[in-house]
């Protein structure tokens, strides 16, 4: 059965109401597009002689054409939420500063991103040894901070800032890592100074102290203003991976997700042809957000590779 080229929903609607939508078939659209455009109607010529105008018979007046009845369109109803169902809270000073700085960062800093998967099994095993044999408790985040500090020491181009006024890049010998801490009033980044020279236990104690005082709003300005690199870890919240916004004037920020157990296929020995069995491995995803004015893609890749090497061989952090 072939449908007609113009199907009007009004024919099937009750009470003879007009439809808001008319469906046109392929032929109907073609007929509309190919229809000739009517010529413009010329304005009537002005009368030059009053006598000739009076002598000419009056032209019959055309009967008014019926005007199609307008489509009954229901006015759009805008529903608003009553004030009793929400509450407006004025932004705190910290929220205003965060909003201004991160909006400026996202709008003016050329972000680019590099991601890498890092095995965590070696670190998890070493943590058990330290806790059992030396009664020392350090978190995975402490290992990440230490490994990042050593990677920044080895790839100092990432440990830098950018001055937009002078359009210059500045690199630092000291690695001062800012650690993102969530507080009731907003996110704050207290600084662990000279991180590259601290031990794992020193980093653990320093981060705990800074985080506690940050949540109690007891940090001095010099303890959260500055820094050369930032780490934001959402792994403890069940986040597997995310992208962080650079904290100007720093040149990069590392976003760390939580560890996930995955099945890893076994490697193959090219010379002997021997194949390893698949195994279960705990891996985490780390994503570097870098300022292209400070770091290029090759340098970011080099930094991420060094970071992975330290995380894969955590004993190197104790040398």
Short mmCIF file of C-alpha atoms in Angstrom, two decimals:
data_model
loop_
_atom_site.label_atom_id
_atom_site.label_comp_id
_atom_site.label_asym_id
_atom_site.label_seq_id
_atom_site.Cartn_x
_atom_site.Cartn_y
_atom_site.Cartn_z
CA UNK A 1 0.00 0.00 0.00
CA UNK A 2 1.49 3.37 -1.08
CA UNK A 3 0.90 6.31 1.22
CA UNK A 4 -0.05 9.68 -0.23
CA UNK A 5 2.61 12.33 -0.40
CA UNK A 6 0.86 14.56 2.12
CA UNK A 7 -0.48 12.97 5.27
CA UNK A 8 -2.17 15.24 7.72
CA UNK A 9 -2.57 14.17 11.28
CA UNK A 10 -5.70 16.30 11.59
CA UNK A 11 -7.72 13.74 9.62
CA UNK A 12 -7.17 11.13 12.32
CA UNK A 13 -7.51 13.44 15.28
CA UNK A 14 -10.84 13.61 17.16
CA UNK A 15 -13.08 16.69 17.18
CA UNK A 16 -11.58 17.93 13.91
CA UNK A 17 -8.69 19.65 15.72
CA UNK A 18 -5.80 20.80 13.58
CA UNK A 19 -2.50 19.01 13.95
CA UNK A 20 0.65 20.85 14.81
CA UNK A 21 2.76 18.74 12.43
CA UNK A 22 2.20 17.95 8.76
CA UNK A 23 4.21 15.13 7.29
CA UNK A 24 5.27 15.53 3.66
CA UNK A 25 6.57 12.68 1.57
CA UNK A 26 9.52 12.84 -0.79
CA UNK A 27 7.36 13.93 -3.74
CA UNK A 28 5.68 16.58 -1.68
CA UNK A 29 8.99 18.22 -0.76
CA UNK A 30 10.15 18.00 -4.39
CA UNK A 31 6.96 19.69 -5.57
CA UNK A 32 7.47 22.50 -3.06
CA UNK A 33 11.08 23.06 -4.04
CA UNK A 34 10.39 22.96 -7.80
CA UNK A 35 7.31 25.19 -7.70
CA UNK A 36 7.81 28.47 -9.64
CA UNK A 37 8.32 31.57 -7.58
CA UNK A 38 5.46 34.03 -8.17
CA UNK A 39 6.44 37.30 -9.81
CA UNK A 40 6.28 40.38 -7.62
CA UNK A 41 3.13 42.45 -7.98
CA UNK A 42 3.82 45.85 -9.54
CA UNK A 43 2.51 48.95 -7.81
CA UNK A 44 -0.41 50.66 -9.64
CA UNK A 45 0.59 53.52 -11.95
CA UNK A 46 -0.19 57.05 -10.75
CA UNK A 47 -3.05 58.87 -12.49
CA UNK A 48 -1.80 61.76 -14.64
CA UNK A 49 -5.00 63.32 -15.84
CA UNK A 50 -7.90 63.70 -13.48
CA UNK A 51 -10.47 63.80 -16.32
CA UNK A 52 -9.37 60.50 -17.87
CA UNK A 53 -9.51 58.92 -14.48
CA UNK A 54 -13.05 60.07 -14.00
CA UNK A 55 -14.12 58.89 -17.47
CA UNK A 56 -12.77 55.37 -17.04
CA UNK A 57 -15.17 52.85 -15.53
CA UNK A 58 -14.37 51.73 -12.05
CA UNK A 59 -12.69 48.31 -11.84
CA UNK A 60 -14.60 45.70 -9.91
CA UNK A 61 -13.29 45.11 -6.43
CA UNK A 62 -12.05 41.57 -5.91
CA UNK A 63 -13.83 39.58 -3.29
CA UNK A 64 -11.75 39.01 -0.15
CA UNK A 65 -10.11 35.60 -0.05
CA UNK A 66 -10.92 33.42 2.92
CA UNK A 67 -8.13 33.39 5.48
CA UNK A 68 -7.07 30.03 6.83
CA UNK A 69 -7.84 29.64 10.47
CA UNK A 70 -4.70 29.81 12.60
CA UNK A 71 -3.35 26.65 14.18
CA UNK A 72 -4.32 26.31 17.75
CA UNK A 73 -0.95 26.22 19.52
CA UNK A 74 -1.03 25.84 23.25
CA UNK A 75 1.14 28.48 24.93
CA UNK A 76 4.29 27.12 26.51
CA UNK A 77 3.99 26.85 30.25
CA UNK A 78 7.16 27.64 32.18
CA UNK A 79 7.19 25.79 35.44
CA UNK A 80 9.42 27.20 38.16
CA UNK A 81 10.52 25.49 41.33
CA UNK A 82 8.88 27.11 44.32
CA UNK A 83 11.28 28.76 46.76
CA UNK A 84 10.22 26.36 49.47
CA UNK A 85 11.96 23.51 47.60
CA UNK A 86 15.49 24.95 47.42
CA UNK A 87 17.94 27.05 49.36
CA UNK A 88 20.49 29.58 48.07
CA UNK A 89 23.80 29.57 49.92
CA UNK A 90 26.21 32.47 49.35
CA UNK A 91 29.61 31.34 48.10
CA UNK A 92 32.38 31.46 50.67
CA UNK A 93 35.54 33.43 50.00
CA UNK A 94 37.38 30.20 49.24
CA UNK A 95 34.68 29.13 46.76
CA UNK A 96 34.92 32.52 45.04
CA UNK A 97 38.70 32.24 44.74
CA UNK A 98 38.46 28.67 43.42
CA UNK A 99 35.81 29.68 40.91
CA UNK A 100 37.80 32.66 39.65
CA UNK A 101 41.14 30.86 39.39
CA UNK A 102 39.91 27.65 37.78
CA UNK A 103 37.67 29.52 35.34
CA UNK A 104 40.66 31.63 34.35
CA UNK A 105 42.80 28.48 34.06
CA UNK A 106 40.39 26.61 31.83
CA UNK A 107 39.83 29.69 29.65
CA UNK A 108 43.44 30.84 29.21
CA UNK A 109 45.73 27.85 29.83
CA UNK A 110 46.17 25.45 26.87
CA UNK A 111 45.55 22.10 28.58
CA UNK A 112 46.58 18.78 27.09
CA UNK A 113 46.36 15.35 28.69
CA UNK A 114 48.46 12.17 28.86
CA UNK A 115 47.34 8.99 30.65
CA UNK A 116 49.12 5.83 31.73
CA UNK A 117 48.21 2.65 33.61
CA UNK A 118 50.54 1.86 36.52
CA UNK A 119 50.76 -1.54 38.28
CA UNK A 120 50.34 -1.36 42.05
CA UNK A 121 51.13 -4.93 43.10
CA UNK A 122 54.74 -4.14 44.04
CA UNK A 123 53.68 -1.23 46.21
CA UNK A 124 50.91 -3.24 47.89
CA UNK A 125 53.40 -6.00 48.69
CA UNK A 126 55.95 -3.55 50.08
CA UNK A 127 53.30 -1.91 52.26
CA UNK A 128 52.57 -5.27 53.87
CA UNK A 129 56.27 -5.86 54.53
CA UNK A 130 56.72 -2.42 56.09
CA UNK A 131 53.66 -2.86 58.29
CA UNK A 132 54.55 -6.41 59.39
CA UNK A 133 58.31 -6.21 59.86
CA UNK A 134 58.87 -2.53 60.68
CA UNK A 135 55.49 -1.49 62.09
CA UNK A 136 55.42 1.37 59.58
CA UNK A 137 52.19 2.39 57.89
CA UNK A 138 52.36 4.38 54.69
CA UNK A 139 49.53 4.82 52.21
CA UNK A 140 49.54 4.32 48.46
CA UNK A 141 49.14 8.09 48.16
CA UNK A 142 52.42 8.55 50.03
CA UNK A 143 54.14 6.36 47.44
CA UNK A 144 52.53 8.39 44.64
CA UNK A 145 53.78 11.67 46.14
CA UNK A 146 57.30 10.30 46.58
CA UNK A 147 57.41 8.78 43.09
CA UNK A 148 56.13 12.02 41.57
CA UNK A 149 58.78 14.02 43.41
CA UNK A 150 61.56 11.78 42.11
CA UNK A 151 60.11 11.89 38.59
CA UNK A 152 60.00 15.69 38.76
CA UNK A 153 63.61 15.69 39.92
CA UNK A 154 64.57 13.54 36.93
CA UNK A 155 62.40 15.53 34.46
CA UNK A 156 62.70 19.09 35.81
CA UNK A 157 60.89 20.64 32.82
CA UNK A 158 57.58 19.52 34.34
CA UNK A 159 58.49 21.11 37.68
CA UNK A 160 57.88 24.62 36.42
CA UNK A 161 55.49 27.55 36.17
CA UNK A 162 54.50 30.02 33.47
CA UNK A 163 54.40 33.80 33.84
CA UNK A 164 51.79 35.17 31.45
CA UNK A 165 52.93 38.79 31.85
CA UNK A 166 56.56 38.20 30.92
CA UNK A 167 55.69 35.14 28.80
CA UNK A 168 58.49 33.16 30.41
CA UNK A 169 58.85 29.65 31.80
CA UNK A 170 60.46 29.16 35.19
CA UNK A 171 61.82 25.83 36.44
CA UNK A 172 62.66 25.05 40.06
CA UNK A 173 65.31 22.91 41.64
CA UNK A 174 63.17 22.20 44.71
CA UNK A 175 60.09 20.04 44.22
CA UNK A 176 57.24 21.54 46.26
CA UNK A 177 54.19 19.33 45.72
CA UNK A 178 50.72 20.64 46.45
CA UNK A 179 48.33 17.93 47.64
CA UNK A 180 44.62 18.51 47.01
CA UNK A 181 42.56 18.16 50.21
CA UNK A 182 38.76 18.33 50.34
CA UNK A 183 37.40 20.53 53.12
CA UNK A 184 33.84 21.59 54.03
CA UNK A 185 34.44 25.02 52.49
CA UNK A 186 36.11 23.80 49.29
CA UNK A 187 39.26 22.28 47.85
CA UNK A 188 42.60 23.47 49.19
CA UNK A 189 46.12 22.45 48.20
CA UNK A 190 48.60 22.49 51.11
CA UNK A 191 52.24 22.21 50.08
CA UNK A 192 54.81 19.58 50.99
CA UNK A 193 58.09 21.53 50.53
CA UNK A 194 61.25 19.86 49.21
CA UNK A 195 59.37 16.61 48.69
CA UNK A 196 62.22 15.01 46.75
CA UNK A 197 64.37 14.90 49.90
CA UNK A 198 61.76 13.46 52.27
CA UNK A 199 61.35 9.81 53.17
CA UNK A 200 58.07 7.96 52.87
CA UNK A 201 57.42 8.23 56.60
CA UNK A 202 58.21 11.97 56.56
CA UNK A 203 55.81 12.49 53.66
CA UNK A 204 53.11 10.47 55.41
CA UNK A 205 53.41 12.48 58.64
CA UNK A 206 53.55 15.81 56.79
CA UNK A 207 50.48 15.09 54.65
CA UNK A 208 48.44 13.95 57.66
CA UNK A 209 49.33 17.10 59.58
CA UNK A 210 48.56 19.40 56.64
CA UNK A 211 45.27 17.66 55.85
CA UNK A 212 44.09 17.83 59.45
CA UNK A 213 44.87 21.53 59.81
CA UNK A 214 43.40 22.26 56.38
CA UNK A 215 40.04 20.78 57.41
CA UNK A 216 40.19 22.80 60.62
CA UNK A 217 41.02 25.98 58.65
CA UNK A 218 44.29 26.43 60.53
CA UNK A 219 46.78 26.64 57.66
CA UNK A 220 49.06 29.64 57.30
CA UNK A 221 48.95 31.35 53.87
CA UNK A 222 52.49 30.22 52.99
CA UNK A 223 51.44 26.61 53.57
CA UNK A 224 48.96 26.56 50.66
CA UNK A 225 50.06 29.41 48.39
CA UNK A 226 52.71 28.51 45.83
CA UNK A 227 53.96 25.04 45.00
CA UNK A 228 55.46 23.76 41.75
CA UNK A 229 53.24 20.73 41.03
CA UNK A 230 49.87 19.41 42.24
CA UNK A 231 48.53 15.91 42.87
CA UNK A 232 44.80 15.21 43.14
CA UNK A 233 43.84 11.69 44.21
CA UNK A 234 40.20 10.53 44.08
CA UNK A 235 40.96 6.84 44.36
CA UNK A 236 39.67 6.68 47.93
CA UNK A 237 36.28 7.87 46.63
CA UNK A 238 35.97 5.00 44.15
CA UNK A 239 36.90 7.07 41.08
CA UNK A 240 38.87 5.11 38.50
CA UNK A 241 40.11 8.06 36.41
CA UNK A 242 39.46 11.77 35.84
CA UNK A 243 41.00 14.93 34.43
CA UNK A 244 42.09 17.76 36.72
CA UNK A 245 42.30 21.49 36.00
CA UNK A 246 45.75 23.07 36.22
CA UNK A 247 46.37 25.34 39.20
CA UNK A 248 48.08 28.44 37.70
CA UNK A 249 50.86 29.40 37.53
CA UNK A 250 51.90 25.75 37.91
CA UNK A 251 52.59 23.93 34.67
CA UNK A 252 50.94 20.58 35.43
CA UNK A 253 48.70 18.58 37.75
CA UNK A 254 48.47 14.80 38.20
CA UNK A 255 45.02 13.21 38.57
CA UNK A 256 45.12 9.77 40.20
CA UNK A 257 42.35 7.17 40.24
CA UNK A 258 41.85 4.12 42.40
CA UNK A 259 43.37 0.70 41.87
CA UNK A 260 41.39 -1.88 39.88
CA UNK A 261 42.02 -5.60 39.53
CA UNK A 262 42.36 -6.60 35.88
CA UNK A 263 43.28 -9.72 33.96
CA UNK A 264 46.61 -9.13 32.20
CA UNK A 265 47.66 -11.45 29.36
CA UNK A 266 51.01 -13.15 29.82
CA UNK A 267 54.02 -11.91 27.87
CA UNK A 268 55.72 -13.98 25.17
CA UNK A 269 59.46 -14.64 25.02
CA UNK A 270 60.43 -13.86 21.44
CA UNK A 271 63.58 -15.98 21.51
CA UNK A 272 62.21 -19.14 23.14
CA UNK A 273 58.55 -18.74 22.28
CA UNK A 274 57.50 -19.43 25.87
CA UNK A 275 54.25 -17.85 26.97
CA UNK A 276 53.39 -16.73 30.47
CA UNK A 277 49.98 -17.48 31.91
CA UNK A 278 47.48 -14.65 32.27
CA UNK A 279 47.44 -13.14 35.72
CA UNK A 280 45.36 -10.74 37.82
CA UNK A 281 47.03 -7.39 38.38
CA UNK A 282 46.01 -4.27 40.31
CA UNK A 283 46.49 -1.16 38.21
CA UNK A 284 45.67 2.50 38.57
CA UNK A 285 45.21 5.20 35.94
CA UNK A 286 47.21 8.41 36.26
CA UNK A 287 46.43 11.36 33.97
CA UNK A 288 48.66 14.39 33.63
CA UNK A 289 47.08 17.74 32.72
CA UNK A 290 49.89 19.95 31.40
CA UNK A 291 50.23 23.52 30.20
CA UNK A 292 51.45 23.35 26.58
CA UNK A 293 53.39 26.58 27.11
CA UNK A 294 55.50 24.84 29.78
CA UNK A 295 55.51 21.16 28.80
CA UNK A 296 55.37 19.52 25.39
CA UNK A 297 53.96 16.09 24.61
CA UNK A 298 57.30 14.28 24.53
CA UNK A 299 58.32 15.69 27.92
CA UNK A 300 54.98 14.71 29.44
CA UNK A 301 55.38 11.18 28.09
CA UNK A 302 58.89 10.98 29.53
CA UNK A 303 57.67 12.13 32.94
CA UNK A 304 54.84 9.59 32.98
CA UNK A 305 57.23 6.81 32.01
CA UNK A 306 59.62 7.70 34.84
CA UNK A 307 56.71 7.88 37.28
CA UNK A 308 55.58 4.41 36.25
CA UNK A 309 59.11 3.04 36.68
CA UNK A 310 59.36 4.32 40.26
CA UNK A 311 55.88 2.99 41.08
CA UNK A 312 56.70 -0.38 39.55
CA UNK A 313 59.95 -0.60 41.55
CA UNK A 314 59.13 1.09 44.87
CA UNK A 315 62.44 0.05 46.43
CA UNK A 316 64.06 2.77 44.31
CA UNK A 317 62.25 5.33 46.45
CA UNK A 318 64.17 4.21 49.52
CA UNK A 319 67.63 4.80 48.12
#
